[in-house]
PDB file of C-alpha atoms in Angstrom:
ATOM      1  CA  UNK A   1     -92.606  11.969  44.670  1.00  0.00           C
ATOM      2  CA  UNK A   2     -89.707  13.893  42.622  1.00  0.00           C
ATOM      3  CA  UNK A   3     -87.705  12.696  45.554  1.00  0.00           C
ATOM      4  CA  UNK A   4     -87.691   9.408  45.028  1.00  0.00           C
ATOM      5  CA  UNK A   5     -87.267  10.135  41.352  1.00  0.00           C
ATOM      6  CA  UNK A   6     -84.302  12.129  41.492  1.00  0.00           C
ATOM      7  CA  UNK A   7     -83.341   9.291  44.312  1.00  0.00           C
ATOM      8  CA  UNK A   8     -83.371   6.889  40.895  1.00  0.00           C
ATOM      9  CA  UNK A   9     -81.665   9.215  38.744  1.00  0.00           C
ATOM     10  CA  UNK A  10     -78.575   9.432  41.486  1.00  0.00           C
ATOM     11  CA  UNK A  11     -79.089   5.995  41.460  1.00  0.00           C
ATOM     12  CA  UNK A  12     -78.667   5.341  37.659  1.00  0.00           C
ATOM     13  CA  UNK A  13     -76.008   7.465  37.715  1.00  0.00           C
ATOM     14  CA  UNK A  14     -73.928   5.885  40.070  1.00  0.00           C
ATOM     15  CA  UNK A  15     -74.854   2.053  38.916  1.00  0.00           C
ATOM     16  CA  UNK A  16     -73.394   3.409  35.374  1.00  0.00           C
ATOM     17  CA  UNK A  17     -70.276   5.194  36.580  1.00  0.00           C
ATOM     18  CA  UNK A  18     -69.605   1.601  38.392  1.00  0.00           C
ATOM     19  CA  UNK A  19     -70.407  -0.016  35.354  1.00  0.00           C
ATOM     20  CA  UNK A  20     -67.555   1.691  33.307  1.00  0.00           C
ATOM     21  CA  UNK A  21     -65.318   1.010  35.869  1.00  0.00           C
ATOM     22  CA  UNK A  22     -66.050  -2.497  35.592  1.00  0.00           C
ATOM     23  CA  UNK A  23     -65.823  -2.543  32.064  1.00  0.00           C
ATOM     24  CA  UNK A  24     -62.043  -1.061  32.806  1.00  0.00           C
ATOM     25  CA  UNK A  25     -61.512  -4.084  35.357  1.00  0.00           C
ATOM     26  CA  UNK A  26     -62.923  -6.574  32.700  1.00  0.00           C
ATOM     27  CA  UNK A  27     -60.436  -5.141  29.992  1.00  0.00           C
ATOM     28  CA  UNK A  28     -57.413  -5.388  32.314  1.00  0.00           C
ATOM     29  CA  UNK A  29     -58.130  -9.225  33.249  1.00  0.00           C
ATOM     30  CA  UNK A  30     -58.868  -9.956  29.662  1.00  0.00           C
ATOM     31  CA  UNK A  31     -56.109  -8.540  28.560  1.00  0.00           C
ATOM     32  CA  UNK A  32     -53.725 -10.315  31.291  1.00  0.00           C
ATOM     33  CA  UNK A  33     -55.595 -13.646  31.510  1.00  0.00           C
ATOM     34  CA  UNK A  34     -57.586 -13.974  28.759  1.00  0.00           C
ATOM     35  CA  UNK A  35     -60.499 -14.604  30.627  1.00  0.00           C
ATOM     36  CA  UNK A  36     -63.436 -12.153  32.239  1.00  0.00           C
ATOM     37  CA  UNK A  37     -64.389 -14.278  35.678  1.00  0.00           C
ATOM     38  CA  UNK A  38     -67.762 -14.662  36.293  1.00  0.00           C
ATOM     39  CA  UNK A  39     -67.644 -12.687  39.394  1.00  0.00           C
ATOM     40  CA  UNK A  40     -66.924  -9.555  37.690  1.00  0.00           C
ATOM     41  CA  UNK A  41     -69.890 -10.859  35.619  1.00  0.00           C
ATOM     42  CA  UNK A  42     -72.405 -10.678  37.955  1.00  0.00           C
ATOM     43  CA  UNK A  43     -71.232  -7.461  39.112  1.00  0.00           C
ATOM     44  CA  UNK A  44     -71.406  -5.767  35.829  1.00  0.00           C
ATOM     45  CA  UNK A  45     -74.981  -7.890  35.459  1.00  0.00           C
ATOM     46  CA  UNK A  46     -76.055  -6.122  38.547  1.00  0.00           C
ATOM     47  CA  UNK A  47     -75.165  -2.454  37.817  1.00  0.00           C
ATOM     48  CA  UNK A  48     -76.741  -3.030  34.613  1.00  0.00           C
ATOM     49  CA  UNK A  49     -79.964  -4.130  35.673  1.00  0.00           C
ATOM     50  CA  UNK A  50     -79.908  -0.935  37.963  1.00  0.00           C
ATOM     51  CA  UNK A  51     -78.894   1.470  35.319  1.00  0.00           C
ATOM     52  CA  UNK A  52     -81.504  -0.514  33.070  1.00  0.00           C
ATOM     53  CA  UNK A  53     -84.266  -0.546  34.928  1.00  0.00           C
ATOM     54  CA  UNK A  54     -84.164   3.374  36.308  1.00  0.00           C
ATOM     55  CA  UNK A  55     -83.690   5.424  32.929  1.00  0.00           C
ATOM     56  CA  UNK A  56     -86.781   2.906  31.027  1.00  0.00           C
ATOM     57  CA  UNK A  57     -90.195   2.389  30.636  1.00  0.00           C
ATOM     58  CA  UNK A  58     -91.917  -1.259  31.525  1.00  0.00           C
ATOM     59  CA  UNK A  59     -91.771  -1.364  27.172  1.00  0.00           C
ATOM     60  CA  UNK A  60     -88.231   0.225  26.215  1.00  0.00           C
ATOM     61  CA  UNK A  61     -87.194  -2.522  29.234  1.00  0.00           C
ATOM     62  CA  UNK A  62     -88.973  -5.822  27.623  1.00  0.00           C
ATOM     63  CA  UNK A  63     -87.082  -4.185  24.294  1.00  0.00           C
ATOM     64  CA  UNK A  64     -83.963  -4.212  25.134  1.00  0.00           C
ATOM     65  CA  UNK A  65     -83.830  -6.832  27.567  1.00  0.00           C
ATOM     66  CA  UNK A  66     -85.372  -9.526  24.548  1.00  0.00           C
ATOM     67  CA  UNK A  67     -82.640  -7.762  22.007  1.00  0.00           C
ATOM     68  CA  UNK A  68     -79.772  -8.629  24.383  1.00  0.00           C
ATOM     69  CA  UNK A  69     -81.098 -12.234  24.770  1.00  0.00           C
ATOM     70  CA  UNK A  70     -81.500 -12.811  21.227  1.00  0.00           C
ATOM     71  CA  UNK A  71     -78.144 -11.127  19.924  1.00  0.00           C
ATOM     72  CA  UNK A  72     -76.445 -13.132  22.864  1.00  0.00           C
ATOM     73  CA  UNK A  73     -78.514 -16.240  21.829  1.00  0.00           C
ATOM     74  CA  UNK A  74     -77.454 -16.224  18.227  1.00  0.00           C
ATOM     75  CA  UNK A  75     -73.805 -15.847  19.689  1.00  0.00           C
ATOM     76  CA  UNK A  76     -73.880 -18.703  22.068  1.00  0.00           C
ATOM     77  CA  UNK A  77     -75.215 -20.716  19.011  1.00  0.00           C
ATOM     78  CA  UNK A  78     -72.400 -19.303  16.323  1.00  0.00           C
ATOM     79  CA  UNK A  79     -69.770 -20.010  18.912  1.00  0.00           C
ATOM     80  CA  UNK A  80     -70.760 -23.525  19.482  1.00  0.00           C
ATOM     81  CA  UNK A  81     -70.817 -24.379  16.039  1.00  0.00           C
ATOM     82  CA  UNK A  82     -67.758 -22.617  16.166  1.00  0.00           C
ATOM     83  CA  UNK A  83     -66.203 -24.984  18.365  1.00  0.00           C
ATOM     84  CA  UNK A  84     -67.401 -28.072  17.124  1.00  0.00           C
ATOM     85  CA  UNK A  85     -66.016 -27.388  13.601  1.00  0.00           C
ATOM     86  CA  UNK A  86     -62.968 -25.657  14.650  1.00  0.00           C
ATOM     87  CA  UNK A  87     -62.442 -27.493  17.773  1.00  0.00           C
ATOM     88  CA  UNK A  88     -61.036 -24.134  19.473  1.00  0.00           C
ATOM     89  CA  UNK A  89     -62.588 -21.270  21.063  1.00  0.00           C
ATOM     90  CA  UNK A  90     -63.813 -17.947  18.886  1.00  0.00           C
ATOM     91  CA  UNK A  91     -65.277 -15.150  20.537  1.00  0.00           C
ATOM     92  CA  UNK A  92     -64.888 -16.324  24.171  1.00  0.00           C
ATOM     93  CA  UNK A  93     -67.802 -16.962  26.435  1.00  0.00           C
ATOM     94  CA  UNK A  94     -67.184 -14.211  28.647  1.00  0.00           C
ATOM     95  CA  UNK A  95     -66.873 -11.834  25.813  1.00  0.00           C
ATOM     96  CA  UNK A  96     -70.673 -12.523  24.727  1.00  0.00           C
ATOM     97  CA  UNK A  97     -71.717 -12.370  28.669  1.00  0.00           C
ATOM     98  CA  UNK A  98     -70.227  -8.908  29.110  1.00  0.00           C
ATOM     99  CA  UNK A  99     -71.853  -8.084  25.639  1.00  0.00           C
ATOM    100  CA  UNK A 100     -75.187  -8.775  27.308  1.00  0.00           C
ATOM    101  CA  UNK A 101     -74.410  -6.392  30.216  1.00  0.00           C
ATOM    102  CA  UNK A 102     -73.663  -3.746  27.865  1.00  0.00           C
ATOM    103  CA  UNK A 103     -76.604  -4.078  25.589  1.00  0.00           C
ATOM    104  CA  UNK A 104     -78.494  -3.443  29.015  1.00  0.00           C
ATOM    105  CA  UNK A 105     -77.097  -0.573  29.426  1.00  0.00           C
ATOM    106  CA  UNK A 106     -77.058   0.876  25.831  1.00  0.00           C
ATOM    107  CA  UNK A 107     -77.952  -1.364  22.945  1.00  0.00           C
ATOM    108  CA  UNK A 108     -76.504   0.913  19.722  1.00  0.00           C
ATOM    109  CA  UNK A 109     -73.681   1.299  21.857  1.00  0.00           C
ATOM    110  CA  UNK A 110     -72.909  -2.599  22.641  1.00  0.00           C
ATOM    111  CA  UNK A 111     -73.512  -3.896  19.514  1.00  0.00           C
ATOM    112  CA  UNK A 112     -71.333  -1.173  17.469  1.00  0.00           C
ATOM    113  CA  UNK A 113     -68.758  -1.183  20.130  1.00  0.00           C
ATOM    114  CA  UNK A 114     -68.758  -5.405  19.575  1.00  0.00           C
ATOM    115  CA  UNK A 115     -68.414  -4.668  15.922  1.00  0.00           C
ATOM    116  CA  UNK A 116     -65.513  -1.763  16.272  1.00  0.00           C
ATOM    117  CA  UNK A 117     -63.684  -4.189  18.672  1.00  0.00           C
ATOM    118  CA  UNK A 118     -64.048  -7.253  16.060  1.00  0.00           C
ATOM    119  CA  UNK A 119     -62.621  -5.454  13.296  1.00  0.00           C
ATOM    120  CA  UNK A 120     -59.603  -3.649  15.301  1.00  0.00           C
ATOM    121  CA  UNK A 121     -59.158  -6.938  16.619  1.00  0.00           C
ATOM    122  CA  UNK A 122     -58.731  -8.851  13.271  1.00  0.00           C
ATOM    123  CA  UNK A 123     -56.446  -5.617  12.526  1.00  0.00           C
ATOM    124  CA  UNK A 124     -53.818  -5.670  15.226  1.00  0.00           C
ATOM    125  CA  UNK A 125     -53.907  -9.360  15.800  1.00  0.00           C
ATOM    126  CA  UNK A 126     -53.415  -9.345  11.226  1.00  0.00           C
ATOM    127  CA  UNK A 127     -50.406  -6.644  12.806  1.00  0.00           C
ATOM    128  CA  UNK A 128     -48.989  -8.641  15.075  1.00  0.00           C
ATOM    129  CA  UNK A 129     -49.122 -11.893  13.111  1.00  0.00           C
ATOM    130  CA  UNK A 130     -50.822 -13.273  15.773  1.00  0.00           C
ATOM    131  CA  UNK A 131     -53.535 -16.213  15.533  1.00  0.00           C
ATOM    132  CA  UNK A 132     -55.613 -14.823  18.388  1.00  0.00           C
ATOM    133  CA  UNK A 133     -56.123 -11.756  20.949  1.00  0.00           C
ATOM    134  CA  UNK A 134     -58.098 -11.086  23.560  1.00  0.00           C
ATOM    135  CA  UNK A 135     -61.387  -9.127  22.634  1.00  0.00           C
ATOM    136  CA  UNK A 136     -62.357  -7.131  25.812  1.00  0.00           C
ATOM    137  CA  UNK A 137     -59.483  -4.754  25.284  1.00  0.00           C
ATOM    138  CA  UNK A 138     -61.086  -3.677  22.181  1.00  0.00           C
ATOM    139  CA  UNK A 139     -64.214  -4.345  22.943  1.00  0.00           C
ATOM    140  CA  UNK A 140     -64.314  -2.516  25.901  1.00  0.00           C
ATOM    141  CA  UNK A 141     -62.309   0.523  25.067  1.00  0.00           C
ATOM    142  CA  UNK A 142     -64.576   1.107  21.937  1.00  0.00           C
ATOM    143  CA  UNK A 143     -67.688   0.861  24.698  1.00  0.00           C
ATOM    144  CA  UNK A 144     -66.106   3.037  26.946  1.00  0.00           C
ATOM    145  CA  UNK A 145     -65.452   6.184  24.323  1.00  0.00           C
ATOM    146  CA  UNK A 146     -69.440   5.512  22.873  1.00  0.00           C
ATOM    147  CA  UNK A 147     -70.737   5.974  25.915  1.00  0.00           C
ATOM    148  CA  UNK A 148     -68.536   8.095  27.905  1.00  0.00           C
ATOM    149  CA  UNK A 149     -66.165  10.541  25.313  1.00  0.00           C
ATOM    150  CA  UNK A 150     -69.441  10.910  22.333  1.00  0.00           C
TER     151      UNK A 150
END
């Protein structure tokens, strides 16, 4: 039995190192194309769900799994309105379907990493005189030291 348990641990562990990496990838191609493809989606969904499910309980899983679909929910819904007021893109789709991933992995950590990332953003892009940036960069990088440099 502790075999297969430490099997899960090594498991976790590795499903989260290739998360972060991921997260990496997904800041590069934001940052170049200003997009996050839905390939690199689904892999980041699927080393969540493995880093999810093998460091939970049944409970803490149901938790954070209905917090993610109700912070990304109320997203989804913001940014539509978004766009049909605006009539241009705010935080991209992508952007709220890596957030997901992330809140998978570590909910305190997503959701102040979002918040970090939103407010440097508004900063350098307030800098730069620009009208728009994309968010993974930020987003990302203030995931990555949460959960990997604190």
């Amino acid at each position: 039995m502790a075999e297969g348990l430490a099997g899960s641990v090594a498991l976790g562990y590795a499903a989260r190192i290739a998360f972060l990496a991921l997260v990496a990838a997904s800041m590069a191609i934001d940052a170049r194309e200003r997009r996050v493809p839905n390939a690199l989606v689904l892999a980041l969904l699927a080393c969540a769900l493995v880093v999810a499910v093998t460091g939970r309980t049944w409970r803490e899983l149901a938790w954070v799994v209905g917090a993610a679909v109700a912070v990304c929910a109320a997203l989804i819904g913001f940014e539509v309105l978004w766009r049909r007021l605006r009539g241009s893109a705010g935080i991209g789709m992508g952007d709220i379907k890596v957030l997901f991933c992330m809140m998978l992995v570590d909910p305190a950590a997503a959701l102040a990493a979002f918040a970090a990332g939103l407010l440097v953003l508004a900063l350098a892009a307030a800098a730069l005189r620009r009208g728009s940036l994309p968010l993974m960069p930020f987003f990302g990088g203030a995931f990555l030291v949460l959960t990997v440099i604190l």
